[in-house]
mmCIF file of C-alpha atoms in Angstrom:
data_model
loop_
_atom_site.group_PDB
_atom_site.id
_atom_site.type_symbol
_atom_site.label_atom_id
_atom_site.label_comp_id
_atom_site.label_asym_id
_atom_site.label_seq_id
_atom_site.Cartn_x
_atom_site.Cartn_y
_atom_site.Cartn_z
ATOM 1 C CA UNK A 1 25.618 -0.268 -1.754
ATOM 2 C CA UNK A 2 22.089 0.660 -2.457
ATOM 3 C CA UNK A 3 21.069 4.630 -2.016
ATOM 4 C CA UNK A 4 17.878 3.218 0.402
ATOM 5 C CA UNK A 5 16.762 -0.207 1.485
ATOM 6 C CA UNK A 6 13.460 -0.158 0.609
ATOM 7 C CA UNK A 7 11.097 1.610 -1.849
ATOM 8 C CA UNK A 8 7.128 1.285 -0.157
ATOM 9 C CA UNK A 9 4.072 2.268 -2.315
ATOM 10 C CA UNK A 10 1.271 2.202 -0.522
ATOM 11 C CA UNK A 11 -1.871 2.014 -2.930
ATOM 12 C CA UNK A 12 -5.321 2.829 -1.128
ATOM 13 C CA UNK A 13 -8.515 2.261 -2.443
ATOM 14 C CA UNK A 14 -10.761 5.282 -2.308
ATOM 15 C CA UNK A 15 -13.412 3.793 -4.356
ATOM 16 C CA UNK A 16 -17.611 4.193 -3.273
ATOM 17 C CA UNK A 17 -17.366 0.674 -1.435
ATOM 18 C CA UNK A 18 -14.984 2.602 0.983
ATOM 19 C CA UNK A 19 -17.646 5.364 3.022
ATOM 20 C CA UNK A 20 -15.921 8.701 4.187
ATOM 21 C CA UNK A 21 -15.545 6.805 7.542
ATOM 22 C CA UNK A 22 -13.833 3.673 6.664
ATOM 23 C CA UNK A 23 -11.634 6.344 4.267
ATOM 24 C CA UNK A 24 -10.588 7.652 8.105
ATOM 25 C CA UNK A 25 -10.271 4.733 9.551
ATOM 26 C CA UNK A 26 -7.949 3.614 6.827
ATOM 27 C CA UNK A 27 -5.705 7.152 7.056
ATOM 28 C CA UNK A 28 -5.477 6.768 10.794
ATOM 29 C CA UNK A 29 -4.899 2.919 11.011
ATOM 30 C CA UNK A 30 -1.909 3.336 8.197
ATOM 31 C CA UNK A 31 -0.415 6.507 10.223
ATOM 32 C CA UNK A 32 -0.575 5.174 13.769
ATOM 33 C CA UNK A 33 1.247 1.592 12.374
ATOM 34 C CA UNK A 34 3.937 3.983 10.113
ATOM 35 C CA UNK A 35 4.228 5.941 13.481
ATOM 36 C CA UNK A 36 5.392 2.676 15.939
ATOM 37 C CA UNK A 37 8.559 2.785 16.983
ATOM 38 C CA UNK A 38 9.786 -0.436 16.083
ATOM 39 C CA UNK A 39 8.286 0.320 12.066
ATOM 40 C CA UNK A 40 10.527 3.822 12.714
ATOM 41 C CA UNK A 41 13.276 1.723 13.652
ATOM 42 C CA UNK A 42 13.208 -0.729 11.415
ATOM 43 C CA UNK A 43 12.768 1.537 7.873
ATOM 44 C CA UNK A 44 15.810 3.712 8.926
ATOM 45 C CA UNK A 45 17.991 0.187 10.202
ATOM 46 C CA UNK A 46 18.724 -0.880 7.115
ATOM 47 C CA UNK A 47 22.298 -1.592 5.633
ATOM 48 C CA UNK A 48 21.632 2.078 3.956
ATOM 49 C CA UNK A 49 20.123 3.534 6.945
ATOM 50 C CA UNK A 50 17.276 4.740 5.258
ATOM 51 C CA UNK A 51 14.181 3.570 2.746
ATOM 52 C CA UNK A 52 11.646 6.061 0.501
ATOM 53 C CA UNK A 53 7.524 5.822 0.396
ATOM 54 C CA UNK A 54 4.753 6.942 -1.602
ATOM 55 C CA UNK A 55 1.168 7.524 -1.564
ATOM 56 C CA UNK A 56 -1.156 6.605 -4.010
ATOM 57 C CA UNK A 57 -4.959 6.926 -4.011
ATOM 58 C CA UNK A 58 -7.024 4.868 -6.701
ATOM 59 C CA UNK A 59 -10.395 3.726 -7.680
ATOM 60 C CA UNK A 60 -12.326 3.564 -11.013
ATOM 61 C CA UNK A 61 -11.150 3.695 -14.211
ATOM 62 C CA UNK A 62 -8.288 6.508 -15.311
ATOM 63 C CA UNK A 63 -8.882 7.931 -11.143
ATOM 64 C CA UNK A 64 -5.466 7.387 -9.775
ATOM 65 C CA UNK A 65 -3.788 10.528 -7.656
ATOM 66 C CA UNK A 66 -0.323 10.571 -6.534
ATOM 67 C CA UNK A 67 -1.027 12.045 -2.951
ATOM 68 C CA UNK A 68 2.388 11.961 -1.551
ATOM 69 C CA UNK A 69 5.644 11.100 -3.991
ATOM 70 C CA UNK A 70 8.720 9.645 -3.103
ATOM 71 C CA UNK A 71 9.562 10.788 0.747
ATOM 72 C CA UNK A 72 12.930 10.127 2.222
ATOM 73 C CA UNK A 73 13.046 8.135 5.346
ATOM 74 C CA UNK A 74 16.276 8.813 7.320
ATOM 75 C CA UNK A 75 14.990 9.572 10.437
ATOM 76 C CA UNK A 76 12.129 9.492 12.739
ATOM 77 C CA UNK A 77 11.443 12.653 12.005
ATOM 78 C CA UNK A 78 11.115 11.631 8.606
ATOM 79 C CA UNK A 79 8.650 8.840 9.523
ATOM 80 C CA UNK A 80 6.510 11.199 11.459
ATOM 81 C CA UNK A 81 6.236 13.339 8.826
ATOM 82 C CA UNK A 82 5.383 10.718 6.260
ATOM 83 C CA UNK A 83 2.927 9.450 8.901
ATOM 84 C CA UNK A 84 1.195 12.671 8.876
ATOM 85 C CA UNK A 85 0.756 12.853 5.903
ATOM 86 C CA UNK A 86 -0.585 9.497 5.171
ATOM 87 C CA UNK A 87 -3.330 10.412 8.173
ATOM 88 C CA UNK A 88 -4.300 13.516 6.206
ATOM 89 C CA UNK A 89 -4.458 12.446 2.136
ATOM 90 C CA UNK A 90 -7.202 13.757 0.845
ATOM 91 C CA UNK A 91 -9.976 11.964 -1.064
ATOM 92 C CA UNK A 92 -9.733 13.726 -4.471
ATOM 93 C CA UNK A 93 -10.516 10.836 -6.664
ATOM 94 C CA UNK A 94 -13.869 10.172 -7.541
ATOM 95 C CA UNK A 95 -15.284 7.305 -5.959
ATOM 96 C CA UNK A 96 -16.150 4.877 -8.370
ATOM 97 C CA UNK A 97 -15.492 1.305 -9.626
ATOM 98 C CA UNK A 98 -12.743 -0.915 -8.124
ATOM 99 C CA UNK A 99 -9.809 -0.910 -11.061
ATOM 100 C CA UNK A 100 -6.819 -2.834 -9.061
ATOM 101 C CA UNK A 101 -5.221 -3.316 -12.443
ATOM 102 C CA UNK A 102 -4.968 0.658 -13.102
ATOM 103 C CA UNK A 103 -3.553 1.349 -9.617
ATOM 104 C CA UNK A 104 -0.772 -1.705 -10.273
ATOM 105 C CA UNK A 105 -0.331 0.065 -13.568
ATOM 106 C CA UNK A 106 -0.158 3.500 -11.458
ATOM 107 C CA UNK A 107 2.382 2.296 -8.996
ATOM 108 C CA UNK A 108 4.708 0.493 -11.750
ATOM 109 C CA UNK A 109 4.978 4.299 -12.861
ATOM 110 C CA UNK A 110 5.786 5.804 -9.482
ATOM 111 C CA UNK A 111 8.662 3.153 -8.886
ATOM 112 C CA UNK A 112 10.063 4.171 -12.574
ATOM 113 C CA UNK A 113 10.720 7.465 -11.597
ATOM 114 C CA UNK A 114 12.510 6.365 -8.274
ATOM 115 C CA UNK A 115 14.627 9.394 -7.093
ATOM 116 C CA UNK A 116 17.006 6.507 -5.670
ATOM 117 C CA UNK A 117 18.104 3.163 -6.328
ATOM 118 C CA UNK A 118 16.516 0.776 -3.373
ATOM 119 C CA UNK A 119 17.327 -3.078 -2.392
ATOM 120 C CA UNK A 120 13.560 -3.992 -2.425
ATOM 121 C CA UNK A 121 10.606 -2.306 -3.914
ATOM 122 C CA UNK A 122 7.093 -3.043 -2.386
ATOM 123 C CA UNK A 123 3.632 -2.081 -3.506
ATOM 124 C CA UNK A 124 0.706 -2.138 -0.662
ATOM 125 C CA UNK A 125 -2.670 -2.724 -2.392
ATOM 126 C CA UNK A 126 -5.511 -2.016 0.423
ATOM 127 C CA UNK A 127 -8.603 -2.419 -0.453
ATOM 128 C CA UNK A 128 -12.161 -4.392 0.524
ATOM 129 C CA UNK A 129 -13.175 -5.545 -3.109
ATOM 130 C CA UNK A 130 -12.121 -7.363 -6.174
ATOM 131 C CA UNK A 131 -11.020 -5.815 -9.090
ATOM 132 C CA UNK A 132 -14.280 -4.764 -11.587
ATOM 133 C CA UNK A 133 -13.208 -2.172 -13.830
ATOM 134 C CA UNK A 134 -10.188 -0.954 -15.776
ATOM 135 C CA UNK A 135 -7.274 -3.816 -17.110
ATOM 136 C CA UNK A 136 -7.076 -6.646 -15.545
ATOM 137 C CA UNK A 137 -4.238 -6.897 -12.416
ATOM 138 C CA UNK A 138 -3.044 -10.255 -13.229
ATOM 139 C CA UNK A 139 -1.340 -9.365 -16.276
ATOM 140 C CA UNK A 140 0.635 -5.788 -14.464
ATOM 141 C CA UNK A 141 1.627 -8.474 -11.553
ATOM 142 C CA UNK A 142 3.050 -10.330 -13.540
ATOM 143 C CA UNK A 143 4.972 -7.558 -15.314
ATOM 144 C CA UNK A 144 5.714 -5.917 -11.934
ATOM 145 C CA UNK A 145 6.842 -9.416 -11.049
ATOM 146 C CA UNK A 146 8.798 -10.158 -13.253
ATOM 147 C CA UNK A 147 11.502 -7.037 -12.622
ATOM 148 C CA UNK A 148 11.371 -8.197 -8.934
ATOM 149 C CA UNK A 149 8.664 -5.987 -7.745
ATOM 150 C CA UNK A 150 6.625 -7.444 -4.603
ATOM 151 C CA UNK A 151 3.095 -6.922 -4.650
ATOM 152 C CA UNK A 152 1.219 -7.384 -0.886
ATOM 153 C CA UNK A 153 -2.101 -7.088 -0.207
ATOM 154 C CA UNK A 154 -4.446 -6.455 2.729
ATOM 155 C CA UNK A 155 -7.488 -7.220 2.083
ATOM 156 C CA UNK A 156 -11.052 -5.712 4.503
ATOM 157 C CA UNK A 157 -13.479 -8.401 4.374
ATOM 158 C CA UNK A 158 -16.685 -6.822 5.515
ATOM 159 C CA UNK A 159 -18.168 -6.607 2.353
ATOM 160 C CA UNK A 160 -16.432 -9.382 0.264
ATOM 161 C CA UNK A 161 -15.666 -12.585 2.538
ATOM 162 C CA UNK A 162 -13.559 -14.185 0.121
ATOM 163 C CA UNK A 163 -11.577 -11.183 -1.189
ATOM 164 C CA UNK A 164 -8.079 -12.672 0.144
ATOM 165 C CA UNK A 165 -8.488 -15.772 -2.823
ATOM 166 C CA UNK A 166 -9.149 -12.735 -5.633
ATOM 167 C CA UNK A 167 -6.314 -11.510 -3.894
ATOM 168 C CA UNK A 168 -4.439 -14.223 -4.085
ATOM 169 C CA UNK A 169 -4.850 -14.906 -7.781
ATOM 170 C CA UNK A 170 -4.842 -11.901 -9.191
ATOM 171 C CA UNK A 171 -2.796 -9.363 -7.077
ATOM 172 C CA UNK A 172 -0.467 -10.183 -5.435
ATOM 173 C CA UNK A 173 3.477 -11.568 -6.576
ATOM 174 C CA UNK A 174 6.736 -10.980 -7.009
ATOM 175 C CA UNK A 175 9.284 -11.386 -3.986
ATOM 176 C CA UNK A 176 8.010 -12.959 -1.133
ATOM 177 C CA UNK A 177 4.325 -11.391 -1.347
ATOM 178 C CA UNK A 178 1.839 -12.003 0.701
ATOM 179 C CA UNK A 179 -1.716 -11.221 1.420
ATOM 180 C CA UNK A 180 -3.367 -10.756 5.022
ATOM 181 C CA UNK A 181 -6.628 -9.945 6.093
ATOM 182 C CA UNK A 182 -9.202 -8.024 8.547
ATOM 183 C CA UNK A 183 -12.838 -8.741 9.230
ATOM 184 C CA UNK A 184 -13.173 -4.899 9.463
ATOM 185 C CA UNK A 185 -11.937 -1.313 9.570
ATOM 186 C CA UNK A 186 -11.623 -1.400 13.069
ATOM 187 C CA UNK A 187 -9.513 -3.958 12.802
ATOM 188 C CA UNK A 188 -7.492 -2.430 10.049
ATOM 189 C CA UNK A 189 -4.639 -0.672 12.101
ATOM 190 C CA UNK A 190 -3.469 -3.887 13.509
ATOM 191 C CA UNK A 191 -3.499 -5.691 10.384
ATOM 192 C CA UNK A 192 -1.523 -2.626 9.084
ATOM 193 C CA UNK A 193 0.877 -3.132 11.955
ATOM 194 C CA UNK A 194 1.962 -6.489 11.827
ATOM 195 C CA UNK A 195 1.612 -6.113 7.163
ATOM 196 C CA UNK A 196 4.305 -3.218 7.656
ATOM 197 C CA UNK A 197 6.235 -5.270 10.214
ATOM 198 C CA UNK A 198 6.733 -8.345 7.954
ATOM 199 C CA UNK A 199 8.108 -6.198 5.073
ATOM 200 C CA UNK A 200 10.197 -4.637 6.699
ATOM 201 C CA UNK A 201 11.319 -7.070 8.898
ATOM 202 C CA UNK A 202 10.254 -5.536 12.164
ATOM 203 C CA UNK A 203 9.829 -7.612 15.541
ATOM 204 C CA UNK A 204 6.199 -7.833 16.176
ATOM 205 C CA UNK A 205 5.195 -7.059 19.710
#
């Protein structure tokens, strides 16, 4: 049997599109939807009773931070925790350009040095632009892809209306992936909800 079920990276973009408020907004949205119950219940329900996540914050060219490495989540204790620090990740990468392709290129490295061996690895890109800097993501996805990776994005559309189709085409893949969308950051903790719910198979009040 697999050590955990599920290995999560969630990939934030902290690049100057994103203000210090929407940065918040984004922190708090992704902590209140790791902290609901039935998310708690369903990352440590699992056949292995348990799955790992990881933080990653990106945004121009060569500015990609590991903010929280691979966290065990056996408990809700363990959740909480995790939460918490999700909600308060600092902003230590400059905020620059929008390079999706380095962050893909970022997370494929986290989930090779995976302190466990999971059923189903998952990378979250958030983010409210297209990709204008760096490599180009389609050619990672399809790497990541390839070795059974899932790739899911949600995608803020106040700036960029059609985001989810650059999404679409050159993000996300692998496994089951999917993109959703919000019109705005207000909006974002429910679309973070019911994203987390659907990967991890979580009934959706």
């Amino acid at each position: 049997m697999n050590a955990v079920d599920l290995a999560l990276v969630l990939a934030v973009d902290g690049s100057a599109s994103v203000t210090y408020d929407e940065f918040g907004l984004i922190a708090g949205g992704m902590a209140a939807a790791l902290r609901e119950p039935t998310i708690i219940a369903a990352l440590i329900g699992g056949p292995a009773k348990a799955s790992i996540g990881s933080l990653l914050l990106w945004s121009g060219t060569g500015a990609q931070e590991v903010i929280t490495d691979w966290t065990l989540i056996a408990s809700a204790a363990d959740a909480h925790a995790f939460a918490d620090a999700v909600e308060n990740m600092p902003r230590i990468v400059k905020a620059g350009e929008t390079a999706i392709g380095e962050a893909l290129l970022a997370s494929l490295t986290l989930l090779s040095h995976l302190p466990d061996t999971p059923a189903r690895q998952v990378v979250d890109v958030i983010g409210d632009g297209r990709s204008n800097a760096g490599i180009a993501p389609g050619p990672i996805r399809d790497r990541m892809a390839a070795a059974g990776i899932t790739i899911n994005g949600l995608c803020i559309l106040h700036e960029e209306p059609d985001l989810l189709q650059s999404y679409t085409q050159e993000v996300i893949g692998g496994p089951g992936a999917f993109a959703l969308t919000c019109q705005d950051y207000p909006a974002f903790a429910a679309a973070m909800k019911l994203k987390l719910a659907r990967e991890t198979n979580a009934p959706i009040a």
